[in-house]
Structure formats: structure tokens, C-alpha cells
């Protein structure tokens, strides 16, 4: 249930340019044609009793409480299903209506417990509120109906409970699961009074099709479906609008709290990224913030084999600064650097890169975008002119064809996936390019028109083949290209892709995709109306990641699918603020706003503001830092909110590099894999503990607001500022809003952003400046950011990673819905009940060849190393390909991935590793070493 | 830094630009990429390693680009 204080107009807003005028209870009101009478009444300030209607869902007309009288019409139409018409005169109150409503409600209450005072919904129950407004004073038939009362509850889900005795069978939950979430997990079983909500298959929530998004719980008007935290703690006292700290969808939430304690996180209806929807992580998996594992005191140690020693903030910061200066004195200015967290706020990311550029005096600053969307930055920068998705999420509602490449949104970007599924149910067509049969290939009421199930590592070949079909079959948007793109570059590209060796038939032996499917998909993309590309790390995390991004941009430009609603090129960003960390200049070659460090004028603007000289040469990227550590020229690292030992590829190489460093400073919520090799531990603050902003995958800047005080006493930005001050570069900000003022002052695309404006408008999509004071929903309208769009030829170069008789399978990696990346947060929540370990998906044929059964522990070996995890037999993967998740450090999935990386950006090639799988004889060597280390005094918190 | 790795990375860059028909532009593309994305010690190491026989490890296009860098 939502708070009754939130206005609920009962039905969704109508989309029409035509308005109609009518009168409701004598009050004049104008609404768009198609608006329900219920909604029109609410907009006129008149509330009508209702139970089955809520704004998020299409009207259903089942409860018969919202009846009204319409002059000149017979009977009592339901206002939720009756559209407003010109000149209508509507009455919402009369004796007849009151009698009817009381009668309906009486029937409900014969079968509903009347223990409101001890009910968790007390005060926010819609049934209770309706009973109050219709003035029901007695229930003539008694209140001992047995249809629902006494029925057994279901508390199998870790986060919410179902109490059928409180169910009024309004179907809001069923419809929320269908319409909002698109999971179709619930049905109403039985008929009449005996009808009952049932999750299928199995009848219990846990183990059913339910993905725990919570939409049904939010939609329920009573306590029939209620958050367990709300049941335990009671109704909240206040709400704080904030933004999810997990993924790049950037859902807006109302943190509902008592004092400083979160009671629940409720998805915000106003937030444009999610429009009232959420996924299991943001909605429920926030308990990690107060988990006992949180480290709340700074710690230092001389050697990584020593136990940690708790110290004061002053001592920790002073020690870190002294060490960094000592290293620089001995090994030069370039011997230290920092990793910026894509989990932290824009303001915090800004400060870390500023610290590196001013106090460290170099450009050795990088972010985890290095391992995910750095190729997006390069590829879109080269072709379109800027490193960002071109659309809003809402744009998908105008798409006719969706080309989904190397992305699995139902797991990784669930709220966007729900929007996409809704559009697909409305009839949009879908092409999936993925080595795995991801859920969207075949989901309830969704079927991909084409699934190009390519061999891992052949994206560029498939994309060039798609372009070949577009060009050679005359499907290119020649007018668009002539007006908007560089003509010479287009000609070179056209000639290149048209070559016979790029035909789908010629590339079929390489990609494994039947040519006819490629041709069909290309024709659909080029001619099916508005065509939008969405892609993920299955595109970027390859040795040709940047080339693939360029190929995607080429395809969109060639078909004229850029620069308006419903089309575009949309990287689905992984982390909550990976877009922001990139925007904030967390790259060794770029100052904020994607401006190269060699640009003297840009440097000059920063130098004038910051009062220092800036280094005009690019700095080291994360993998380069590791390599430089091994040759002794890089010895000090400030690592904020990242865990490279778990998240970077080739774990052993990363550990060797960290071991070679003299001072590793880790700032994090918990001890991490990386902190095992650290000398200084600075406690971090969760997103609930600080103010700031995150920028999501649609360039949307949203506020993060403090719900509780930082457990360690300092927000992350304060820690960075203290370190900078200790290095002789004071950062005297009093509040993150002052950092945003500096960001706006120095970054043209952020010039119009301020906290005041964010408070007023809710969110802003950059560029936000004088030309676009309220932000820019769609990019490249009328012209590309770089002027003319630039085509570039995209030769397919096979990855050096090949299968061999010793390593005959190809491993690709990915995430699942309930766990998040390195899992530091989700592993410390009840989400463990959905998934408690990493799994290796393997085709039954490959498994049979190796005598591996479902659930067996298997060893996964590559030339880099060995991991041991449990096998899951599935035909989602094709023979010859295996797929692993990487959420659990004890698995060590990245022990097996290699040093191969994208040619332009060094983004690691996580998606292709030649491996062998066998039944495991025991734990891997790496697991044994890790356990021994964790058991030693150095592995524990004091 | 590991010279073999740098050589492999440089050749990978060459593979991308090799698709461009104008040879000089392609070599300039590689050189500019190295200048704009490689930290000076990586460039210096590559130049040092390929000053003598190491040059043979580079693809011809990358060799041209490296010569451009050497000339400044
Ligand atoms: S939690 Fe979400 S997926 Fe599960 S039943 Fe409710 S609406 Fe459906
Ligand atoms: S569980 Fe709640 S939303 Fe679902 S039918 Fe019952 S009362 Fe309605
Ligand atoms: S979709 Fe992403 S942003 Fe939204 S609630 Fe889930 S994890 Fe958070
Ligand atoms: S609210 Fe209209 S019939 Fe239920």
C-alpha cells in the first residue's frame, strides 16, 4: 500500500491533445479526452470512493465502489471505466449512490477481519478509508464470512507477506504484476467469494515466477500484501525522496523512515526513470546499510600481513597523506593514482578526480567504467560526438523495433526491462543478439522475432553483416545521411560494408548465425519504423568493444534512427553512477565533460578556478596502473568504493600488482577483497547516509538525499576533502551543493544544473545549460553533437583468445537479478535466499560429455587460473559456450578471465575466455589460499 | 611496463585503423590514439622497445605510426 497522503487519481493520465470540458458536482473541469471520470473528479478536487482502481494500472471496474450518476444517462456507471465527455454533468454523491456503496462495502466486510487497530496498514488502508467515507455503520450480515478469513498466509518471500484474510480480491496485485512488472506471476483462482490470489506455479511466492519486484505489494490497497519491515516496525513518520544506489536505471524512491531508521523504500511515482516501479534490489535489498559487517572506524597497518589497527580519522588521513607524499618523493609525481567509484555521487567523483589532478599533480585517475562502458565513451564520441545514451527511457514507448545487443535487462536493468516488455506486448518487434537465450527471447507474452545467437566474440562481424544488408539492399536512409553525416566518411564505410566478405552468408561460418536470420533482422531494423538499439556489456567487454560500439552507431546513422523519440543508441549502464563518474572526468585522458587533457583552453579554465597547473598528458588507466605497479613505477593507490581484486579480470595479476604497491588506501563500506591488500582503510558511507546526485543511463541527474547520519561520522566527500587538505590542497566545501556549483561553473553540459533546480524539477537530463535550461531528453535532434555524424569502417578482428583442445569451451560472464556485481551489498541481504552462490550454466550436451550433472561442483579452468562453482544445466547457452556469474568472491570467477582487452580503452575482455570444465575434485588453489588468509589475523576486522 | 603487452596493444590499435583506406590517415590515427590515450611512460617504453629489432614485432602500419611519434 502507498500512503493515503499521496494523491491517487485512480487511472493513468490520458494521452490526447484534445481536451473536453465537463462538470463534476457542479465544478467545471477540463481534461484530455480519454480521461476517466474518476481521474477528472480527483483533478477537480473531488474524491470518489474506489478500491480496484489506482493510477499505475489500467482501470478494471470490478469493485463497484466508484459509481457515479451522469445527467441524461441511465444507471450508475463506474467512474474508473467511464471516459469523460464534452458537456457531461456528473454527480458523485447522492442518497442512491451512498446506499449502493454501503451495500458493496458491507459485502466486503462480511469477510474481512475488523482488527484495524493492530493491522499493519492501519492509517493507510484504502478499505478503512473507504469505509470511513461511505459512512458504513453496521454490517448486517455479520463479519464471520469464511471465504478468506482464517486462510493460511504465505510468508515465504523474505521481504513481504501475503495474508489472504485481508484480501479484497481487487486484482490490483495481479494487474501490477502483469502491467507494471510484466511477470504474470499471479492469478485469481476460484470464483465469486471463494476467489483467491495465487502465485504460480506452486501457490507460494518463493519458488514461483515472482521476481520480488514488490509492485503487487505497492498496489495492494490493504495489508493483504505488506512489506515485512512495515509489519515489524509500523507506519513511517516521514519520507525522503532519493535515488536507488544499485543500477544505472536510477530509480527514484521515497525512503520512508522512523527517526533515522528506514521502514521501507517505496518507488516514487513522480520519478521519470521508473514511474513508480522498482526491482528487488532497490525496493528491498537495502538492509546492508546497517549490517554488522560495516566498518565504521578508520584503520591502518604497516604491512598487509599485519592485523588492522583502529585509529582516529586524523591519524588515518595524516598517515595516508604522508605515505602518498613519501612515495612521490622517491618515485616521482606519476607514481600514485586513484580509482573513482561509480557507486558514489557525482560530487564525490568530482572531488576524487580533482584531488588527483591538483594534489597528486597527475592524471592517474580512472573509474570502473574502464571495465564496462569505456568503449561506449570512445565509440560514441568518435561517431556521434559524445559519450552518452541518446534517449530517455520513455522513448522506448515510441519504438517499433528494438535491437537488443549483449544486454540482459530483465536481470541487469529490471525496471527498464519492464518498460520494454510492456512495449513489446503492445506489438513492438524485437531482435536479440546474444550468445545466450536471455529471458526476453521468450518471456510471458514476449517473443523475440529474431535471436541471433552468435559465437562469443563475433559482435563486430554480425553488426557489419547487418550493415551489409542495409547498404546492399538499398535500405539506407540516404536523405538523413546526406543531411546529417560526413559524406566522404559515409562513402568509405558504404564501400567497406558492401564488400562480399561482409555478407551474412560469408560471415556465417565465423559468427554461427544463419545468414537468413541476419538478413531478416537487418530488414526489420531498417524498415520496421522507429528502431532503437539497446546494448550492454556483451558489446563492450571484448577486445573489439569499441569497434562494436562504432558499428552500432554506424547502423543507427545509416538507417536514420538517431535524433528523435523512439529510436537511438542506448548503452544500458551498469552501476548507479557510472554515467556520472564518466561525466565528472574520472578518466585519465579527460577532464570533466569529456574534454581531452591536452586541450589548453579547457585546462586553463580549470587552472584558473583551482589555482594549480594541470598535467597535459594522459594518465594511467586501471590496467596500466597494475602493469606499472609490477615494473615499480606505480606504488600508491587511493581506491574509493571499488573492489578491483574481485571485479577486474585476471585476479592473480591484480593481486600481484597490489602486493607490489607501498600504500593502498581503500575506502569502502565493508572489508573487501581489495582491502586484504590495503594499508589504510577509510570507512565509507552508503547512499542513505549522504547528500549528492547520481546520473543514470539516460543522463538523468537525480538527487540522493541523506536519510541517516553516516555511521562512520563522515560522508565520502568529506573524507576525500580531508585527504586533499592533508596533502596541502584544502577543499573547504560545506555541503555537496557547493560542489555542484563548481561542477556547473566548469562543465558546459552541466552549466544549468543546481540543487535548487533539481528540487524544483525532480531531475534533469544533461546537457543542461542556457540553450536547454530544463535539460535535454533526446540528444542529436537536428544535428549531431560533433556536427556531422562520422561513419568509421569496422573490420572484424578475431580475439586472440581461441579455444584449444585443452580449453575447448568459451566462457562468458554476467549478472543475475538478485545479486549485484561484486555482491558486497546484496550478499548482505535476504537476496541470498534467491541466489546464494555463483552458477556456471552449461549445455546438457557439454555436461554429459564431461559426466557433469546439474548441481555438481565443477572446476572451471583457463590459462589464467581455476575457479570452482556449481554447474547448472540449461539450454539457454549453446553447446560450446558456458556462462558464469561473478557475485561471490569465494568463487573467484575472475581468476579465470584473461588480460585481453579492448584495443581503444583497455576494457577487459570478460566475455570471451577459453576454458575447460570438469567435475571438481575439491576447492581451487585460489580458494584455499583465500580461506587461509581470511582466517589469519590480517583478514579480520579488529 | 611489459613491452610484449604494449606491442600487442599497439598492434590491436593498428588493426582498427588498418580498415581505413588512406594509409597516411590510418597511421596518423594510430599515432594520435597513442598520444591521446597512452600515458607517457607507456609510449616511452614502446618507443624504447621498438627502437631496434623490436620494431619487427609491430605491424607495418603501427611501425609507421611509431616513427611519427618518434619524430614528435
Ligand atoms: S513481487 Fe513483482 S513479480 Fe512478484 S508477484 Fe508481485 S508484482 Fe509479480
Ligand atoms: S492481495 Fe491486495 S491487491 Fe491483491 S487482490 Fe488482494 S487486496 Fe487486491
Ligand atoms: S532497476 Fe536498478 S535503479 Fe531501479 S530499483 Fe532496481 S537496482 Fe535500483
Ligand atoms: S474503482 Fe472503479 S470499479 Fe473499482
Short mmCIF file of C-alpha atoms in Angstrom, two decimals, chain A residues 749-909:
data_model
loop_
_atom_site.label_atom_id
_atom_site.label_comp_id
_atom_site.label_asym_id
_atom_site.label_seq_id
_atom_site.Cartn_x
_atom_site.Cartn_y
_atom_site.Cartn_z
CA UNK A 749 26.95 20.43 -20.20
CA UNK A 750 26.14 20.94 -16.51
CA UNK A 751 26.06 24.74 -16.57
CA UNK A 752 22.36 24.91 -15.77
CA UNK A 753 22.32 22.30 -13.01
CA UNK A 754 21.77 23.31 -9.39
CA UNK A 755 20.26 21.70 -6.32
CA UNK A 756 17.53 24.33 -6.32
CA UNK A 757 16.54 23.40 -9.85
CA UNK A 758 16.72 19.69 -9.07
CA UNK A 759 14.46 20.23 -6.07
CA UNK A 760 12.03 22.11 -8.29
CA UNK A 761 12.00 19.78 -11.32
CA UNK A 762 12.84 16.46 -9.71
CA UNK A 763 15.59 15.56 -12.17
CA UNK A 764 17.48 16.99 -15.15
CA UNK A 765 18.98 15.33 -18.19
CA UNK A 766 22.26 16.85 -19.36
CA UNK A 767 23.14 18.81 -21.43
CA UNK A 768 21.51 21.37 -19.18
CA UNK A 769 22.62 24.89 -19.97
CA UNK A 770 21.44 28.21 -21.37
CA UNK A 771 20.32 26.52 -24.60
CA UNK A 772 18.43 23.83 -22.67
CA UNK A 773 17.67 25.20 -19.21
CA UNK A 774 15.45 22.25 -18.28
CA UNK A 775 17.76 19.66 -19.76
CA UNK A 776 17.84 17.59 -22.94
CA UNK A 777 15.72 14.45 -23.11
CA UNK A 778 16.74 13.45 -26.63
CA UNK A 779 20.23 14.08 -27.99
CA UNK A 780 21.34 14.89 -31.54
CA UNK A 781 17.99 16.41 -32.55
CA UNK A 782 18.56 18.33 -35.77
CA UNK A 783 22.32 17.70 -35.76
CA UNK A 784 24.99 15.64 -34.07
CA UNK A 785 26.92 16.90 -31.08
CA UNK A 786 30.11 16.64 -33.13
CA UNK A 787 28.50 18.48 -36.05
CA UNK A 788 28.28 15.86 -38.77
CA UNK A 789 27.94 12.22 -37.83
CA UNK A 790 31.03 10.20 -38.72
CA UNK A 791 30.99 6.68 -40.11
CA UNK A 792 34.04 4.52 -39.49
CA UNK A 793 34.86 1.16 -41.05
CA UNK A 794 34.69 -1.70 -38.56
CA UNK A 795 36.91 -4.57 -39.61
CA UNK A 796 36.26 -7.76 -37.68
CA UNK A 797 39.43 -8.91 -35.94
CA UNK A 798 39.06 -12.22 -34.10
CA UNK A 799 40.04 -12.08 -30.47
CA UNK A 800 43.40 -13.65 -29.71
CA UNK A 801 41.52 -15.79 -27.19
CA UNK A 802 40.82 -19.04 -29.05
CA UNK A 803 39.54 -22.40 -27.98
CA UNK A 804 42.16 -25.14 -27.98
CA UNK A 805 41.99 -28.86 -27.30
CA UNK A 806 42.99 -28.03 -23.73
CA UNK A 807 40.42 -25.23 -23.33
CA UNK A 808 37.64 -26.18 -25.76
CA UNK A 809 34.76 -24.09 -24.38
CA UNK A 810 34.12 -20.35 -24.42
CA UNK A 811 33.24 -18.72 -21.12
CA UNK A 812 31.15 -15.57 -20.94
CA UNK A 813 30.12 -13.85 -17.69
CA UNK A 814 27.17 -11.84 -16.44
CA UNK A 815 24.90 -10.92 -13.56
CA UNK A 816 21.62 -12.13 -12.20
CA UNK A 817 18.69 -10.15 -10.90
CA UNK A 818 19.01 -10.64 -7.18
CA UNK A 819 22.75 -10.14 -6.81
CA UNK A 820 24.68 -7.06 -7.77
CA UNK A 821 28.19 -7.05 -9.20
CA UNK A 822 30.76 -7.94 -6.54
CA UNK A 823 27.80 -8.61 -4.26
CA UNK A 824 29.19 -6.66 -1.30
CA UNK A 825 25.74 -5.23 -0.70
CA UNK A 826 23.31 -7.86 -1.98
CA UNK A 827 25.20 -10.70 -0.30
CA UNK A 828 24.47 -8.93 2.96
CA UNK A 829 20.71 -9.04 2.45
CA UNK A 830 17.99 -11.63 2.26
CA UNK A 831 18.58 -11.73 -1.50
CA UNK A 832 20.84 -14.65 -0.64
CA UNK A 833 17.63 -16.66 -0.42
CA UNK A 834 17.12 -16.16 -4.15
CA UNK A 835 20.69 -16.93 -5.06
CA UNK A 836 23.36 -17.95 -2.59
CA UNK A 837 26.24 -18.85 -4.88
CA UNK A 838 27.63 -18.34 -8.35
CA UNK A 839 26.48 -20.77 -11.01
CA UNK A 840 28.03 -21.99 -14.22
CA UNK A 841 25.50 -22.50 -16.97
CA UNK A 842 26.47 -25.33 -19.27
CA UNK A 843 24.62 -27.01 -22.13
CA UNK A 844 23.38 -30.52 -21.25
CA UNK A 845 25.39 -31.94 -24.14
CA UNK A 846 28.65 -30.41 -22.93
CA UNK A 847 27.79 -31.51 -19.41
CA UNK A 848 27.10 -35.09 -20.50
CA UNK A 849 30.42 -35.20 -22.33
CA UNK A 850 32.07 -34.36 -19.01
CA UNK A 851 29.86 -36.50 -16.80
CA UNK A 852 28.67 -33.38 -15.06
CA UNK A 853 25.20 -33.41 -13.54
CA UNK A 854 23.05 -30.45 -12.57
CA UNK A 855 24.22 -29.16 -9.20
CA UNK A 856 27.69 -30.72 -9.36
CA UNK A 857 30.65 -28.67 -8.24
CA UNK A 858 32.82 -28.15 -11.27
CA UNK A 859 36.21 -26.66 -11.86
CA UNK A 860 36.44 -24.02 -14.49
CA UNK A 861 39.99 -23.62 -15.78
CA UNK A 862 41.57 -21.25 -18.23
CA UNK A 863 45.13 -20.32 -18.97
CA UNK A 864 44.82 -17.69 -16.19
CA UNK A 865 43.60 -19.90 -13.38
CA UNK A 866 40.91 -22.03 -11.86
CA UNK A 867 37.56 -21.36 -10.19
CA UNK A 868 35.22 -23.86 -8.60
CA UNK A 869 31.47 -23.37 -8.72
CA UNK A 870 28.23 -25.26 -9.16
CA UNK A 871 27.00 -26.34 -12.57
CA UNK A 872 23.54 -25.59 -13.83
CA UNK A 873 22.50 -27.48 -16.94
CA UNK A 874 20.46 -25.37 -19.32
CA UNK A 875 19.81 -24.91 -22.99
CA UNK A 876 19.93 -21.15 -22.53
CA UNK A 877 23.58 -21.50 -23.54
CA UNK A 878 24.55 -23.10 -26.80
CA UNK A 879 26.88 -26.09 -26.95
CA UNK A 880 30.47 -24.92 -26.69
CA UNK A 881 29.60 -21.89 -24.54
CA UNK A 882 29.41 -21.67 -20.75
CA UNK A 883 28.24 -18.74 -18.68
CA UNK A 884 29.20 -17.78 -15.13
CA UNK A 885 28.08 -15.14 -12.66
CA UNK A 886 30.70 -13.39 -10.56
CA UNK A 887 28.90 -12.14 -7.47
CA UNK A 888 30.60 -14.27 -4.83
CA UNK A 889 34.26 -13.68 -4.02
CA UNK A 890 34.72 -17.25 -2.83
CA UNK A 891 34.08 -18.44 -6.39
CA UNK A 892 36.88 -16.41 -7.88
CA UNK A 893 35.25 -16.31 -11.33
CA UNK A 894 37.71 -13.66 -12.43
CA UNK A 895 40.64 -15.85 -11.53
CA UNK A 896 39.90 -17.41 -14.92
CA UNK A 897 39.43 -14.30 -17.07
CA UNK A 898 42.40 -13.01 -19.01
CA UNK A 899 44.47 -9.91 -19.65
CA UNK A 900 42.94 -9.39 -23.13
CA UNK A 901 41.29 -6.02 -23.52
CA UNK A 902 39.59 -3.62 -25.88
CA UNK A 903 42.07 -2.07 -28.27
CA UNK A 904 40.97 1.53 -27.69
CA UNK A 905 40.24 1.62 -23.99
CA UNK A 906 41.73 -1.48 -22.32
CA UNK A 907 38.23 -2.51 -21.23
CA UNK A 908 38.82 -6.16 -20.31
CA UNK A 909 37.51 -8.98 -22.42
#
